[in-house]
XYZ file of C-alpha atoms in Angstrom:
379
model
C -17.119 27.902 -13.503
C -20.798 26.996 -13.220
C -21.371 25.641 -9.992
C -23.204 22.063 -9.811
C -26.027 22.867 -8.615
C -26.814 25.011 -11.418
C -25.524 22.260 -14.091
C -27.173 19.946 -15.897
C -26.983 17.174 -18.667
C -29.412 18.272 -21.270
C -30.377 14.673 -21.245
C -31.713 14.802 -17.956
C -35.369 14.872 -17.320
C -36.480 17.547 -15.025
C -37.721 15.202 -12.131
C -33.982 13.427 -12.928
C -32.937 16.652 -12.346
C -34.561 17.249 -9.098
C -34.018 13.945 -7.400
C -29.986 14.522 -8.361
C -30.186 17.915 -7.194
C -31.410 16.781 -3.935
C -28.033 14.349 -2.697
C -26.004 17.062 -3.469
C -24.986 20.439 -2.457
C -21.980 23.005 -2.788
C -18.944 21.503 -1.656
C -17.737 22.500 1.741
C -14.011 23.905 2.479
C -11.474 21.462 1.571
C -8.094 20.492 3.112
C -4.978 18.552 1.745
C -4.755 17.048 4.616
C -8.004 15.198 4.633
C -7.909 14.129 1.167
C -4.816 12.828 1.323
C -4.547 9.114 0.731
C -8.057 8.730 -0.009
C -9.560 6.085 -2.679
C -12.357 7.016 -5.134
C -14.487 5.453 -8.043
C -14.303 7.893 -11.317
C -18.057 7.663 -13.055
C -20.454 9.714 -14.762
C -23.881 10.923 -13.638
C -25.241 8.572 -16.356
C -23.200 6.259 -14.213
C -20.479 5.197 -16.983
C -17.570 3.743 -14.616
C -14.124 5.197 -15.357
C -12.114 3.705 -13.048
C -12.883 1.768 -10.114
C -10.239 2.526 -7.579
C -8.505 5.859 -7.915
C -6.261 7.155 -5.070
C -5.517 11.435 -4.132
C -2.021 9.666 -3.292
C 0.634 11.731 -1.253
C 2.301 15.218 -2.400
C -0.039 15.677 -4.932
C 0.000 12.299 -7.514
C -3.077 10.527 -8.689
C -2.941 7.194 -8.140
C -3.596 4.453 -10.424
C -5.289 6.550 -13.184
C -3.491 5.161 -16.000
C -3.701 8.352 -18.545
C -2.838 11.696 -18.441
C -5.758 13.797 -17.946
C -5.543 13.015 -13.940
C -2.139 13.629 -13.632
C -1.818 15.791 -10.011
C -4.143 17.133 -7.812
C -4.209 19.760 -5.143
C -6.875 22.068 -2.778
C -7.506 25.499 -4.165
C -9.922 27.893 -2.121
C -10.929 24.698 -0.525
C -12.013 22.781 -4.028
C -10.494 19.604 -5.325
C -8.613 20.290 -8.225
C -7.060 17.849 -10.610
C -4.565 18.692 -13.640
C -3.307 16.927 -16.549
C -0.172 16.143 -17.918
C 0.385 19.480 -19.116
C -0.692 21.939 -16.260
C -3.868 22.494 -17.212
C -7.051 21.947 -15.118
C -9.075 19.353 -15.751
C -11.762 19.088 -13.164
C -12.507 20.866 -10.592
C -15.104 19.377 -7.911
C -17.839 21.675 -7.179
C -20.127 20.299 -5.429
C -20.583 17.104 -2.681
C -22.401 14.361 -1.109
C -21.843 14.234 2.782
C -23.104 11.823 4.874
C -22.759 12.386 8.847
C -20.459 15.369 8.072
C -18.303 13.906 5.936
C -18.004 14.020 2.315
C -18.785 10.416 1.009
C -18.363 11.836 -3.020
C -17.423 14.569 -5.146
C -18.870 16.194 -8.588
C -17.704 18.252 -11.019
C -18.118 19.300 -14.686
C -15.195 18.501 -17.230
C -14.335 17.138 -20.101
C -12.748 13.671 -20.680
C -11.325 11.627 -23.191
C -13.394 14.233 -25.540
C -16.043 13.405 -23.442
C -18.408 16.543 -21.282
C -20.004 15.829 -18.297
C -20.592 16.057 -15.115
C -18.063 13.455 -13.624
C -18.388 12.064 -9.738
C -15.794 10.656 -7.248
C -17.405 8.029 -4.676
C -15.028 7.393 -1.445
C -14.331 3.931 -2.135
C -12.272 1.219 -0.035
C -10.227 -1.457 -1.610
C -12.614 -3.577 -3.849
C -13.073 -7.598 -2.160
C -10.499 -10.181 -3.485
C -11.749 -11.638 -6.227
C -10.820 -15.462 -5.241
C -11.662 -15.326 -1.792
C -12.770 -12.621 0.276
C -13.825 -12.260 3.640
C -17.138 -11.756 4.253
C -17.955 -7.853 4.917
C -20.124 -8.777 8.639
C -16.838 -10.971 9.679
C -14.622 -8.713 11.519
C -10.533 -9.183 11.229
C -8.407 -8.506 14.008
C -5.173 -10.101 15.042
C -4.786 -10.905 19.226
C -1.272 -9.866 20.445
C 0.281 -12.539 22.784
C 3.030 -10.184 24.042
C 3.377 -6.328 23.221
C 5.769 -3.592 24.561
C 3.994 -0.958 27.198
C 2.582 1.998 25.822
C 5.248 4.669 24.749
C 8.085 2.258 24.779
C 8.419 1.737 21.671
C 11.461 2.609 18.661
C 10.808 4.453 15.457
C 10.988 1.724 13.284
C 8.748 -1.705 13.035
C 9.745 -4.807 11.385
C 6.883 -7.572 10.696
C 7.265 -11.424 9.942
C 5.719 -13.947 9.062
C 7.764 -16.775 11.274
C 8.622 -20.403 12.285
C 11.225 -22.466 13.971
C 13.247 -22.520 10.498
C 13.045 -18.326 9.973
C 16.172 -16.720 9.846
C 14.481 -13.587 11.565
C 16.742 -14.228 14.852
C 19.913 -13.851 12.821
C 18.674 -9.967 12.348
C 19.675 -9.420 15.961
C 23.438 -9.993 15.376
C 25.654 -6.798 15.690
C 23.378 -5.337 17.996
C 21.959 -4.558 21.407
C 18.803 -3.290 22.714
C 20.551 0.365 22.723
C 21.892 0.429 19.480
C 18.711 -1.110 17.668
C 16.559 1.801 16.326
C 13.591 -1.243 15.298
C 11.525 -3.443 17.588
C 10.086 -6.511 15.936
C 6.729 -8.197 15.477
C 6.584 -12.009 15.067
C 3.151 -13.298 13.630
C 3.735 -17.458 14.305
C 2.897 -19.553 11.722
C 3.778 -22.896 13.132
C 0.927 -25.198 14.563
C 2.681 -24.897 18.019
C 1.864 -22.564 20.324
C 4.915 -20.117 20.504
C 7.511 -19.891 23.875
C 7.242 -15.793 24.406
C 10.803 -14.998 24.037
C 10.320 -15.495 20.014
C 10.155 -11.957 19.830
C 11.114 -9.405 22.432
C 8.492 -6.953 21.417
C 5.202 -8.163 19.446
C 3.689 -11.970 19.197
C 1.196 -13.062 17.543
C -0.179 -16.671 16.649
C -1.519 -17.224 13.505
C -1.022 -21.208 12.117
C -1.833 -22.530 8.994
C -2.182 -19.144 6.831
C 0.295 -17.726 4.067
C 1.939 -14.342 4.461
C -0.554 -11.444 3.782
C -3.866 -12.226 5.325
C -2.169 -12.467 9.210
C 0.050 -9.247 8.386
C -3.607 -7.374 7.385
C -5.183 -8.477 10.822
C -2.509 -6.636 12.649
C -3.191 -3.198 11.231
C -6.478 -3.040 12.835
C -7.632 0.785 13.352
C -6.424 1.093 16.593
C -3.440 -0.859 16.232
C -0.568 -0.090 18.160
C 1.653 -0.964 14.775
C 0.578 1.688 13.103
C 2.613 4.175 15.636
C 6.253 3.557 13.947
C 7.736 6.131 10.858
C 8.254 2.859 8.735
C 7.851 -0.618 8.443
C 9.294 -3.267 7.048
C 7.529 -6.651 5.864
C 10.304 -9.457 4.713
C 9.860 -12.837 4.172
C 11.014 -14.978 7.099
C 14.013 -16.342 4.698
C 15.825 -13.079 4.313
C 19.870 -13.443 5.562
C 20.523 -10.136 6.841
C 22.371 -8.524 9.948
C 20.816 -5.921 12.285
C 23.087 -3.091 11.576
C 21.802 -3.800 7.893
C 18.495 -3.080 9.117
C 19.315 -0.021 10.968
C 21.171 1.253 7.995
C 17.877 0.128 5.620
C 15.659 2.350 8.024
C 18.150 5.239 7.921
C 18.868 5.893 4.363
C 14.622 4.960 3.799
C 14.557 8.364 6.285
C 17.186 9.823 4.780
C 16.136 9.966 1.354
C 12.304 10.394 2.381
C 11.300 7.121 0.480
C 7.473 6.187 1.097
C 8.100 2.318 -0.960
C 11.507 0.865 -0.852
C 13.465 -2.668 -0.439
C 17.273 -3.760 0.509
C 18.755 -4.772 -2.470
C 19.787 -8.620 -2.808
C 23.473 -9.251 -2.837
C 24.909 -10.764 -6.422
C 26.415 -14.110 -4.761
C 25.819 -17.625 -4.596
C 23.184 -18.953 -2.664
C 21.165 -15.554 -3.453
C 18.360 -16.193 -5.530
C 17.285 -12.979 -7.331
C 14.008 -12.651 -8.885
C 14.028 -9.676 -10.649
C 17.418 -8.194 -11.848
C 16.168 -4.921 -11.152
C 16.540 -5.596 -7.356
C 20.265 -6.730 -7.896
C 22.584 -4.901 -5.587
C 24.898 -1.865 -7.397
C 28.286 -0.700 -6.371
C 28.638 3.068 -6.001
C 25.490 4.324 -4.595
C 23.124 4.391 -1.426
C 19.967 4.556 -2.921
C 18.956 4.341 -6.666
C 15.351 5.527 -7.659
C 13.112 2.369 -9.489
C 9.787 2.043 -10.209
C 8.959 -1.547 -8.704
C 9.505 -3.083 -5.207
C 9.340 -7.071 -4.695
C 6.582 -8.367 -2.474
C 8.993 -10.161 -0.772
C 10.904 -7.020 1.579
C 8.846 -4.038 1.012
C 9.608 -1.156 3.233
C 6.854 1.102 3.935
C 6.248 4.641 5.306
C 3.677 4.661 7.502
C 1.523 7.300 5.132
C 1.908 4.792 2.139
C 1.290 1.401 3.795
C -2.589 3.318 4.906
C -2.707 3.576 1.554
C -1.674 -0.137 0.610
C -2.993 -2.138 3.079
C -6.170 -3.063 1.989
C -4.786 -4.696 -1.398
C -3.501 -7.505 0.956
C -6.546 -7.969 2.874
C -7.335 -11.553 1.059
C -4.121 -12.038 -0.854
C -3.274 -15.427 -1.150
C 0.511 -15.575 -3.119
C 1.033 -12.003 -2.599
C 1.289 -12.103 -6.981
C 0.422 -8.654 -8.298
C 0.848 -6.481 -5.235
C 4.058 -5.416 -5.886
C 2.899 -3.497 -9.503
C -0.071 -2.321 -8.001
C 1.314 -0.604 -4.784
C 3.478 2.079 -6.811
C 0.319 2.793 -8.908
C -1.950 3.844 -5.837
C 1.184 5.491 -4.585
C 1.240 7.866 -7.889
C 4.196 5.994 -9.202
C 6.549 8.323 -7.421
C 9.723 8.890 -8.814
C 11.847 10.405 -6.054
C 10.180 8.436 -3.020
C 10.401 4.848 -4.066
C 13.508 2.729 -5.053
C 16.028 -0.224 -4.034
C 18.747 0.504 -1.209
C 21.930 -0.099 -2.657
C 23.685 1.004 0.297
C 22.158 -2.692 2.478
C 22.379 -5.572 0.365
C 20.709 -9.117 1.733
C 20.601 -12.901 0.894
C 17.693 -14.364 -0.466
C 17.962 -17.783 0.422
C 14.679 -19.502 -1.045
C 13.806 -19.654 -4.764
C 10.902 -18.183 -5.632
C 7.550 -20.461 -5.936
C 9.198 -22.620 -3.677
C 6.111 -23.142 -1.297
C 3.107 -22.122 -3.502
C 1.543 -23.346 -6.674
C 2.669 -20.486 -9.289
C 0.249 -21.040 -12.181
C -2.675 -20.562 -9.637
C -0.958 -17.253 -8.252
C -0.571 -15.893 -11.682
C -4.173 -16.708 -11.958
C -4.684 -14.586 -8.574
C -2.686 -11.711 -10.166
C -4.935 -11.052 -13.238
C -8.000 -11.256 -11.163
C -6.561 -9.053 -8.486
C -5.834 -6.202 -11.035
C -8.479 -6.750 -13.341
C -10.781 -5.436 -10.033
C -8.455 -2.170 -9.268
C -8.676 -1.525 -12.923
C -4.792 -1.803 -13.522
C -3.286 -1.532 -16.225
C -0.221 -3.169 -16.559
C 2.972 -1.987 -18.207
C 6.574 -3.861 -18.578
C 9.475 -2.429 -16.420
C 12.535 -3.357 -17.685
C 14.528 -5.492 -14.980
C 11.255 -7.086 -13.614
C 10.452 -10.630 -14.933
């Protein structure tokens, strides 16, 4: 394959050519492991945008490219490489921009859509919320009242968003501090300033702000969250029982799921959203394509990925489609834990205007570019 710096749109002038020819060189070696869980922006070189936010998701899946010609990608003799649908290559990325040694975009020459070009990837980060976002010089990071000392910590996080009504301290039931394989992280929402034994691990104090925005401020770079396997983000009205939670973390291990939820017990007094999330006899874990916003269960690989998305989120609307897309939708690592099933005890919309988060939700995936398709079993 012609390398970039020897291609050219015939369109091009030949001072265009020059000036282009100048930003970019021969792409350096290539690992896996640094692409991995990057986001990109798909254009042209006559700058035609393809799609705004495209992630090199885990094990190989594209992320939230809705057709088949970027289907999987991998690192051969240290080039980006993407396939479609069928196998075949589709473009492979010759050449590079790098800024302070590292590689801020990507170009190759391919054809798309019946389109040839030259076709560039620019590292991207999550685009700004498109009701409210923060402003880029205002920096976002969440002051822990109480935290465990360094290297004392269990394998498994769980994060919540709390008050003096939560249910969070019924998760401690069945349990001691030896036979809990989680530690816990209370972000306060009440106006009151919270007594320290709220949480025996992580406290926060965050007052007057909905679910997502508090939860981004504690996965600050350096944050000592982001040093457990998995983590676990319910809503502070989930009935559940800490062996369930061991069990959730377990079989989420088990079964090497990277997006997952408990499933929601079919009784009374459990209100169930989506049927798709209903609990099912006769199995530990059953492979779906959707997770509810309201008890997502991260590995610590895919929430990287996701966490940006709820940066500015106000009713949380939306994530829940998006996150398996920048994930790669995949099949094998996502689902609903059938083996833990827990009580939803609040109806849904029960503290937040729902015609203005609906309004959030097509705003919110209009600027990733989404493109939205029915699952069956998901209202």
């Amino acid at each position: 394959m012609t390398s970039f710096a020897a291609s050219n749109l015939q369109t091009l002038t030949q001072a265009e050519r020059v000036a282009i020819a100048a930003q970019w060189s021969d792409a350096p070696h290539l690992q896996a492991e640094m692409l991995s869980g990057t986001s990109w922006q798909l254009s042209d070189l006559d700058g035609r945008q393809l799609l705004p936010f495209l992630v090199l998701a885990p094990e190989g899946l594209v992320g939230n490219a809705p057709h088949g010609s970027l289907d999987h990608w991998y690192v051969a003799n240290g080039k980006l490489c993407i396939l479609d649908s069928q196998g075949m290559p589709t473009i492979v990325f010759t050449a590079a921009r790098v800024v302070n040694s590292a590689v801020v975009a990507l170009a190759g020459h391919a054809v798309l859509a019946g389109v040839e070009a030259i076709y560039i990837l620019n590292l991207v980060d999550h685009p700004p919320h498109p009701v409210a976002p923060t402003p880029p010089y205002m920096e976002r990071r969440a002051r822990f009242i109480k935290q465990p000392p360094a290297g004392e910590r269990r394998a498994n996080l769980v994060v919540v968003r709390a008050n003096g009504s939560s249910l969070h301290p019924r998760w401690f039931e069945g349990l001691d501090d030896n036979t809990r394989t989680w530690d816990l992280c209370v972000s306060w929402y009440g106006n009151e300033i919270p007594e320290t034994s709220v949480s025996p691990e992580y406290l926060t104090h965050a007052p007057n702000q909905r679910k997502f925005k508090p939860i981004f401020d504690l996965f600050y770079d350096d944050s000592p969250l982001w040093n457990y396997d998995r983590i676990w983000l319910p809503d502070d009205d989930l009935l559940c029982s800490g062996p369930d939670l061991n069990k959730m973390f377990h079989l989420s291990r088990k079964y090497g799921l990277d997006l997952a939820q408990p499933s929601l017990r079919q009784e009374p007094g459990c209100h169930i959203n989506h049927p798709i999330t209903a609990q099912r006899q006769g199995g530990e874990v059953r492979f779906e394509p959707f997770v509810e916003i309201m008890c997502p269960l991260f590995s610590r690989r895919a929430l990287r990925i996701c966490i940006g998305s709820i940066k500015d989120a106000v009713s949380g609307y939306g994530l829940d489609h998006l996150w398996p897309s920048f994930l790669g939708r995949p099949a094998a690592r996502m689902g609903v834990i059938d083996g833990v099933g827990i009580v939803h005890t609040r109806p849904i919309g029960a503290s937040y205007d729902v015609r203005s988060a609906i309004a959030e939700q097509a705003a919110l995936w209009n600027s990733y570019g989404f493109t939205y398709t029915r699952i069956p079993g998901v209202n």
